[in-house]
mmCIF file of C-alpha atoms and ligand atoms in Angstrom:
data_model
loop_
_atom_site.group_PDB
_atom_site.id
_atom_site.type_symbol
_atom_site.label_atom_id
_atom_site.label_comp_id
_atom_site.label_asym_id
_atom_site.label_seq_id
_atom_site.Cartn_x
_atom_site.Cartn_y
_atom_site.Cartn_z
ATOM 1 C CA UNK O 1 -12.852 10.995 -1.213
ATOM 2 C CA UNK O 2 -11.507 13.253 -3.750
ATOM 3 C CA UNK O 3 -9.069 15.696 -2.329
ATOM 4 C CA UNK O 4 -8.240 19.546 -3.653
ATOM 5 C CA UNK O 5 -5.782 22.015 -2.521
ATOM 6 C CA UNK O 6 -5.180 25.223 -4.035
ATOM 7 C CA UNK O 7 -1.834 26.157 -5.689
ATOM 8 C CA UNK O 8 -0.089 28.923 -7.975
ATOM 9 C CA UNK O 9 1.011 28.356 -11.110
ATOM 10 C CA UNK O 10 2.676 31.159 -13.311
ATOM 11 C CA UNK O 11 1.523 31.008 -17.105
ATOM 12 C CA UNK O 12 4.449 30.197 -19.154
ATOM 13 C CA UNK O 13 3.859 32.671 -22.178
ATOM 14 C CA UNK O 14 2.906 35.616 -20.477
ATOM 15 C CA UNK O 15 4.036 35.049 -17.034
ATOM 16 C CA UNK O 16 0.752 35.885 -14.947
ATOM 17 C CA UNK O 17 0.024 34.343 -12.203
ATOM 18 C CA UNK O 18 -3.195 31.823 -11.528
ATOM 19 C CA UNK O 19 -4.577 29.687 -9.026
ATOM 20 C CA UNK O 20 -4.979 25.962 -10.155
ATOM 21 C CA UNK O 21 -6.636 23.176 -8.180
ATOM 22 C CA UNK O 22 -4.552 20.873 -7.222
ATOM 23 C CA UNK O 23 -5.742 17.280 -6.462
ATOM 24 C CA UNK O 24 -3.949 15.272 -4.165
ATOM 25 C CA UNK O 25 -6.352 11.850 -4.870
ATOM 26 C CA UNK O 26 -8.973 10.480 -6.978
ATOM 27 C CA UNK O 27 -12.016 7.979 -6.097
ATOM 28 C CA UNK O 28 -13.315 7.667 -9.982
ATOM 29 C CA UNK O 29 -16.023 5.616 -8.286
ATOM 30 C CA UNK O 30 -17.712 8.227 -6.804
ATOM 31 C CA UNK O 31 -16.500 10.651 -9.647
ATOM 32 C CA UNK O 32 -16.744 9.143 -12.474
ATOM 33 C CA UNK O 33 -16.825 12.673 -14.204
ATOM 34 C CA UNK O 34 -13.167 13.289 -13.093
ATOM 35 C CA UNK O 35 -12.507 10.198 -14.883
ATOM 36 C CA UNK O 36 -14.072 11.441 -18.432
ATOM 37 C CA UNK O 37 -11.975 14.769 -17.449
ATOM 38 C CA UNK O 38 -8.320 13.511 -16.980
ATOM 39 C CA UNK O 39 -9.278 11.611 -20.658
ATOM 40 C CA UNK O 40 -10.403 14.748 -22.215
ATOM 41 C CA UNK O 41 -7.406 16.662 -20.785
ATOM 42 C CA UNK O 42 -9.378 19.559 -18.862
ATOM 43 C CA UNK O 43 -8.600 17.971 -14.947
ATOM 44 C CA UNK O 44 -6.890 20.372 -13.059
ATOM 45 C CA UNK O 45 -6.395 22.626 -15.967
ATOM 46 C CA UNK O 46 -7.296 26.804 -16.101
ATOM 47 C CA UNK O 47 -6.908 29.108 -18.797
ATOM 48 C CA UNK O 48 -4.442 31.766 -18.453
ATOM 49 C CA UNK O 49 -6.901 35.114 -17.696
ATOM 50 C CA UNK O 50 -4.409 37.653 -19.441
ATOM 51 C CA UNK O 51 -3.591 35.617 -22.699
ATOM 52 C CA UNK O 52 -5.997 32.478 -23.128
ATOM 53 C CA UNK O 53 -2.806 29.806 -22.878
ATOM 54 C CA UNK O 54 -3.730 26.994 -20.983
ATOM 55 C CA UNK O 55 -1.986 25.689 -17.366
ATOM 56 C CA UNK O 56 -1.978 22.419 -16.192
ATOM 57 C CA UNK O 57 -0.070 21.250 -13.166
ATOM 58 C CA UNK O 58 1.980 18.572 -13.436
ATOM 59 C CA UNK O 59 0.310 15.418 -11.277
ATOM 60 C CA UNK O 60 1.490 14.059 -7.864
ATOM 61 C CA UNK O 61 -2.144 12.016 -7.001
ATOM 62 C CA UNK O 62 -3.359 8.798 -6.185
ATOM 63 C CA UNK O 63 -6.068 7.589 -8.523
ATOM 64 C CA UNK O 64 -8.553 4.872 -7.318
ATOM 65 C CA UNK O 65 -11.405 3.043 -9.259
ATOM 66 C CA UNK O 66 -12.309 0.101 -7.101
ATOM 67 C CA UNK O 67 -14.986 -1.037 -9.638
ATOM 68 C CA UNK O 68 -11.804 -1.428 -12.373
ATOM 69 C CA UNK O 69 -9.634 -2.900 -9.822
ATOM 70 C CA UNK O 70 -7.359 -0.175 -10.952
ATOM 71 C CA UNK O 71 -5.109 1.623 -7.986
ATOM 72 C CA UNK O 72 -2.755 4.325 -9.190
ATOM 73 C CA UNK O 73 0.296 6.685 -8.292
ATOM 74 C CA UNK O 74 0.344 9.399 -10.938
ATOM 75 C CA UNK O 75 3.951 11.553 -10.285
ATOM 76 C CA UNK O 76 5.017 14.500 -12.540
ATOM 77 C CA UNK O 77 6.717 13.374 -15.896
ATOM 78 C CA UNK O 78 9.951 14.759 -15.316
ATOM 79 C CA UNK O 79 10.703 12.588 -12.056
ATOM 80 C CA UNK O 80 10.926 9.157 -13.988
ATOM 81 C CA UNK O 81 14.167 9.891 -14.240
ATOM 82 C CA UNK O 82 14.518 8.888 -10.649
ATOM 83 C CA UNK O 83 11.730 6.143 -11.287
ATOM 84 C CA UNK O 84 13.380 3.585 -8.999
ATOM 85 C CA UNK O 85 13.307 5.564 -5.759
ATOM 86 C CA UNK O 86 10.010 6.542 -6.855
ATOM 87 C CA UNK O 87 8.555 2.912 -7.400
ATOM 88 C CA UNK O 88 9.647 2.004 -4.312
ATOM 89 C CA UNK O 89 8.259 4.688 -2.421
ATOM 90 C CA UNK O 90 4.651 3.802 -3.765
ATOM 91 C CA UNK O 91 5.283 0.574 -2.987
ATOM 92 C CA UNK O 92 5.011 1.560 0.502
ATOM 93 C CA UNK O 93 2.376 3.882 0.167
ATOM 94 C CA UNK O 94 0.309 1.331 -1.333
ATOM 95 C CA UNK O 95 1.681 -1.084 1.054
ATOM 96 C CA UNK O 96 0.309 1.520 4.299
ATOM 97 C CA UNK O 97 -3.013 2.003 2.466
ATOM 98 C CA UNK O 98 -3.967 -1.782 1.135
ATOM 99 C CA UNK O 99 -1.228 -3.811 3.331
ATOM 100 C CA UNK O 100 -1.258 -5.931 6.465
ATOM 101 C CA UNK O 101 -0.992 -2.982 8.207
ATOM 102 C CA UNK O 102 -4.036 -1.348 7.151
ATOM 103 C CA UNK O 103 -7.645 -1.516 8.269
ATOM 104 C CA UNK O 104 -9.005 -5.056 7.517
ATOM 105 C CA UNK O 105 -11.715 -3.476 4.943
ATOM 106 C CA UNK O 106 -9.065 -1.791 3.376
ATOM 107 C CA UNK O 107 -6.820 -5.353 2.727
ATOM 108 C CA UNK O 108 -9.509 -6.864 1.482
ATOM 109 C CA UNK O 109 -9.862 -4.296 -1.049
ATOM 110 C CA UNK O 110 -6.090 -4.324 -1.899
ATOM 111 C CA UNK O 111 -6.446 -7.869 -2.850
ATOM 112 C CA UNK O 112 -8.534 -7.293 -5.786
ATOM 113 C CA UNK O 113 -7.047 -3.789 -6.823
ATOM 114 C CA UNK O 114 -3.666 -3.585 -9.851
ATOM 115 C CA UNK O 115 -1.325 -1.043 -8.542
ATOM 116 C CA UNK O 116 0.277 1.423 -10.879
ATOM 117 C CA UNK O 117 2.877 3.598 -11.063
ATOM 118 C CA UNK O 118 2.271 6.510 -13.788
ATOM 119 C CA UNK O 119 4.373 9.607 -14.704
ATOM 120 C CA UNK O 120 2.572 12.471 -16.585
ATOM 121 C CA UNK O 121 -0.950 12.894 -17.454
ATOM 122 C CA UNK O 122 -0.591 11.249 -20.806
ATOM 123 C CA UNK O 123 0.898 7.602 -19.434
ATOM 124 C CA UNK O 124 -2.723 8.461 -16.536
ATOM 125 C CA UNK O 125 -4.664 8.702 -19.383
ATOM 126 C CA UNK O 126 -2.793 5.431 -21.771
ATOM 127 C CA UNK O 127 -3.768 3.361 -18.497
ATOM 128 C CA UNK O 128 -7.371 4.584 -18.756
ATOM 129 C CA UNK O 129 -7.802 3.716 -22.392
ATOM 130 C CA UNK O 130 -6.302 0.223 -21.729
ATOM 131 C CA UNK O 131 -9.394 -0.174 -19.004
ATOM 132 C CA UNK O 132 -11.758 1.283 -21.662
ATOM 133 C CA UNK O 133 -10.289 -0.847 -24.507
ATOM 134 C CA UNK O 134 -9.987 -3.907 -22.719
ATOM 135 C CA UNK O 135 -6.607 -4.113 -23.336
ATOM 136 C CA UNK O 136 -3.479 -5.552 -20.636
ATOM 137 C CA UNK O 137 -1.409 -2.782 -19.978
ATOM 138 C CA UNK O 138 2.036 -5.434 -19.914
ATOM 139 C CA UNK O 139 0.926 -6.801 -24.050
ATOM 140 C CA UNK O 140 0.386 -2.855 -24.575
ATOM 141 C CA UNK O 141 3.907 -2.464 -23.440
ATOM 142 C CA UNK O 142 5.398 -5.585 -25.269
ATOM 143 C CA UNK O 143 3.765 -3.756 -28.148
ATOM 144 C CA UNK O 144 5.426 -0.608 -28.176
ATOM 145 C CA UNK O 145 8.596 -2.545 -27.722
ATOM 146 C CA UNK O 146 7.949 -4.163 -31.262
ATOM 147 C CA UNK O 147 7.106 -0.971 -32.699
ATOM 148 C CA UNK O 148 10.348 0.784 -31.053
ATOM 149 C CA UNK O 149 12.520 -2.243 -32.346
ATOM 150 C CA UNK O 150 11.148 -2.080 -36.566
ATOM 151 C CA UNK O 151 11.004 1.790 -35.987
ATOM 152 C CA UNK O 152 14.583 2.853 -37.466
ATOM 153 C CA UNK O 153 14.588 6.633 -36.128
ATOM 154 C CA UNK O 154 12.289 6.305 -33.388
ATOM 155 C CA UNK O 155 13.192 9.481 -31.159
ATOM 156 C CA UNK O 156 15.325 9.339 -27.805
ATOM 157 C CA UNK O 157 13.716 7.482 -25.095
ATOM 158 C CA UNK O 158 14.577 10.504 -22.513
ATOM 159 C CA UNK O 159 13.157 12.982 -24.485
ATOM 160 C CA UNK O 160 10.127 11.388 -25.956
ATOM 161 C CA UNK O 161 7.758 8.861 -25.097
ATOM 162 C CA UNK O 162 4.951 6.531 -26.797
ATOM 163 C CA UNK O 163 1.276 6.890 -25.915
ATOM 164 C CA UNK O 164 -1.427 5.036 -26.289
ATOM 165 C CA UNK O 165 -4.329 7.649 -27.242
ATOM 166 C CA UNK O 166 -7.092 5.890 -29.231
ATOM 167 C CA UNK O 167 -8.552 2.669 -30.842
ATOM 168 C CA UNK O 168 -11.371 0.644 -31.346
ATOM 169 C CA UNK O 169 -11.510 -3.165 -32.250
ATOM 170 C CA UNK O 170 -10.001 -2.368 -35.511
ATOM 171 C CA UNK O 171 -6.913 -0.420 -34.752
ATOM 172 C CA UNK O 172 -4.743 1.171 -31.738
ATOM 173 C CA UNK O 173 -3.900 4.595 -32.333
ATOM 174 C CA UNK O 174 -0.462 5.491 -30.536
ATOM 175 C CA UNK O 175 1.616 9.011 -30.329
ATOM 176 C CA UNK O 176 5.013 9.996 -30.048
ATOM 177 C CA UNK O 177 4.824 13.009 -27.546
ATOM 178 C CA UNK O 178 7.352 15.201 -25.793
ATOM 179 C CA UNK O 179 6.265 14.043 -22.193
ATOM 180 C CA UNK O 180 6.462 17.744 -20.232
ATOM 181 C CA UNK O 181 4.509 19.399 -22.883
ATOM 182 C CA UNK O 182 2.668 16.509 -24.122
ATOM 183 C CA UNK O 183 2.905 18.300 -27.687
ATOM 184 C CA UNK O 184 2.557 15.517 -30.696
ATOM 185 C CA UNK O 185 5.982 14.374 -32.685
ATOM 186 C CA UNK O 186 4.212 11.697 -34.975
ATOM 187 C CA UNK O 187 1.219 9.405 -34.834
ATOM 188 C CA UNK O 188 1.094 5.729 -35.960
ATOM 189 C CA UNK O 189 -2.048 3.417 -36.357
ATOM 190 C CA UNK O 190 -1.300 -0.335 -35.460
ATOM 191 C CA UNK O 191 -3.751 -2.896 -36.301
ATOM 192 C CA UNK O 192 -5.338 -4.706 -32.996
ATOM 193 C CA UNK O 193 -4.042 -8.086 -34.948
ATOM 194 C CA UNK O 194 -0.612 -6.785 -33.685
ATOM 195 C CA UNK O 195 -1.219 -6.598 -30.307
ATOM 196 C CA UNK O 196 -3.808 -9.861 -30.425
ATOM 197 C CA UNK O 197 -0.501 -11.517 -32.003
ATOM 198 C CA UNK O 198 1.841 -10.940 -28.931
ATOM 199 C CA UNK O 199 -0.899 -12.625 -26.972
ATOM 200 C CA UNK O 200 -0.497 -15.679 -29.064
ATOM 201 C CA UNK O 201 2.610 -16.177 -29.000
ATOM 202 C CA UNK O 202 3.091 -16.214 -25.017
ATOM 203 C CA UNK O 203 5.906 -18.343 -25.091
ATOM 204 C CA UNK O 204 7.965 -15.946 -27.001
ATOM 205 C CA UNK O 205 7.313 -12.949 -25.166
ATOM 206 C CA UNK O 206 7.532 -14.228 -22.020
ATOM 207 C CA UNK O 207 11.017 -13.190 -21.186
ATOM 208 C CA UNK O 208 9.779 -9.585 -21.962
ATOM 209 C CA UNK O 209 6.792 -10.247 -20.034
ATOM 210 C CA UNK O 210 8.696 -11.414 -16.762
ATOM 211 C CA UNK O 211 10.012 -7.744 -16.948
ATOM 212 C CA UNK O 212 6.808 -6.240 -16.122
ATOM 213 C CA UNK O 213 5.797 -8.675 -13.585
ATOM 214 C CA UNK O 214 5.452 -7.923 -9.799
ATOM 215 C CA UNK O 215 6.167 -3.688 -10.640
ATOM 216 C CA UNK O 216 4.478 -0.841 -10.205
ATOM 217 C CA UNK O 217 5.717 0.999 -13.477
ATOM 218 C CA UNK O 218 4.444 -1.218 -16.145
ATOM 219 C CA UNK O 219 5.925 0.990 -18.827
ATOM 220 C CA UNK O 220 8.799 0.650 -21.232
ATOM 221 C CA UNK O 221 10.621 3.230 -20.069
ATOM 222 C CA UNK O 222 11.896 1.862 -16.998
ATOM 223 C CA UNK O 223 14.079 -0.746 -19.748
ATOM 224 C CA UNK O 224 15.080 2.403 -21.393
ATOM 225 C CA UNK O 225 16.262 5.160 -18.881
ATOM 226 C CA UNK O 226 19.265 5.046 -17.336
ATOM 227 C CA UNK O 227 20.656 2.346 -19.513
ATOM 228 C CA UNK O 228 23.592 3.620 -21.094
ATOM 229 C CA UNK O 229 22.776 4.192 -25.056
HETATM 230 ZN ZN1 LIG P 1 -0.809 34.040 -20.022
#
């Protein structure tokens, strides 16, 4: 089931109020054409009546696609500062909805399902692209770490963040974005040879690996936030 709620939202150039959908959870199965809109950016997005500017509400969903054994907690961008209470909290949610405590059916779907833990609609959408791309989310991870590391002045971690937004077999296409806003700072092309490399050489990234194993937020960020600079 897909589940909407109505809420308010106040445009931020003009200050007029709107009503948004809010979504509270996703079943992409059954609609896959919420899935093709959270990757074209117009889920749960209006246009401001008085002045055109678009509104978006931040997410706070649960995203399921049982046929990409893909299970996902999508919270608003500006809580990963607190991204440890947060993980921990979906643990249990996926714990109560796929866990030993749940309905039988239900466990034996949680078996086959990857849970996630997201923050913002652009990390949603970096996960979908992975599925659509065929690519691990973990090497996509160890790859923006070897960007981030030859990058000399690649912008604050708190401020900014990396997305995956685009590629083919050729080439990944990745974006520096401010996370609330999800305007663009810079783009960067990296040839797929890259990422195919840091499958290669397992042995060396495994340390780096190990740090993404058994959590919910496969993402960088949780190596870079509240580590003192
Ligand atoms: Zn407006």
């Amino acid at each position: 089931m897909s589940l909407f709620h109505p809420a308010v939202t106040t445009c931020p150039k003009c200050g007029t109020k709107a009503e948004v959908q809010r979504v509270g959870s996703v079943n992409a199965d059954r609609r896959p054409d919420y899935r093709e809109a959270i990757l074209d950016g117009s889920f749960q997005a209006a246009s401001c009546a008085k002045c055109g500017e678009k509104l978006r509400s931040p997410p706070h969903l649960t995203y399921l696609d049982v046929h990409r054994n893909s299970w996902i907690a999508v919270e608003p961008p500006n809580l990963i500062a607190q991204w440890e209470a947060a993980e921990n909290e979906v643990f249990d949610v996926f714990d109560r909805g796929f866990g030993p405590s749940a309905p039988k059916a239900a466990q034996e779907l949680g078996r086959f399902l990857r849970p996630r833990l997201v923050f913002g609609w652009a990390a949603l959408r970096e996960k979908l692209h992975c599925q659509d791309l065929g690519l691990d989310d973990t090497t996509l991870e160890l790859l923006k770490m070897a960007i981030m590391r030859q990058v000399d002045a690649a912008p604050a971690a708190d401020q900014t963040e990396l997305r995956l937004v685009a590629g083919d077999e050729a080439a990944l296409r990745l974006r520096w974005i401010e996370p609330e806003t999800e305007s663009a700072l810079a783009e960067l092309e990296v040839p797929r040879d890259v990422y195919d490399e840091i499958v290669e050489q397992a042995d060396g990234w495994a340390p780096a690996r190990e740090k993404f194993t058994g959590v919910l937020l496969v993402d960088v960020k949780r190596l870079l936030i509240g580590v003192p600079a």
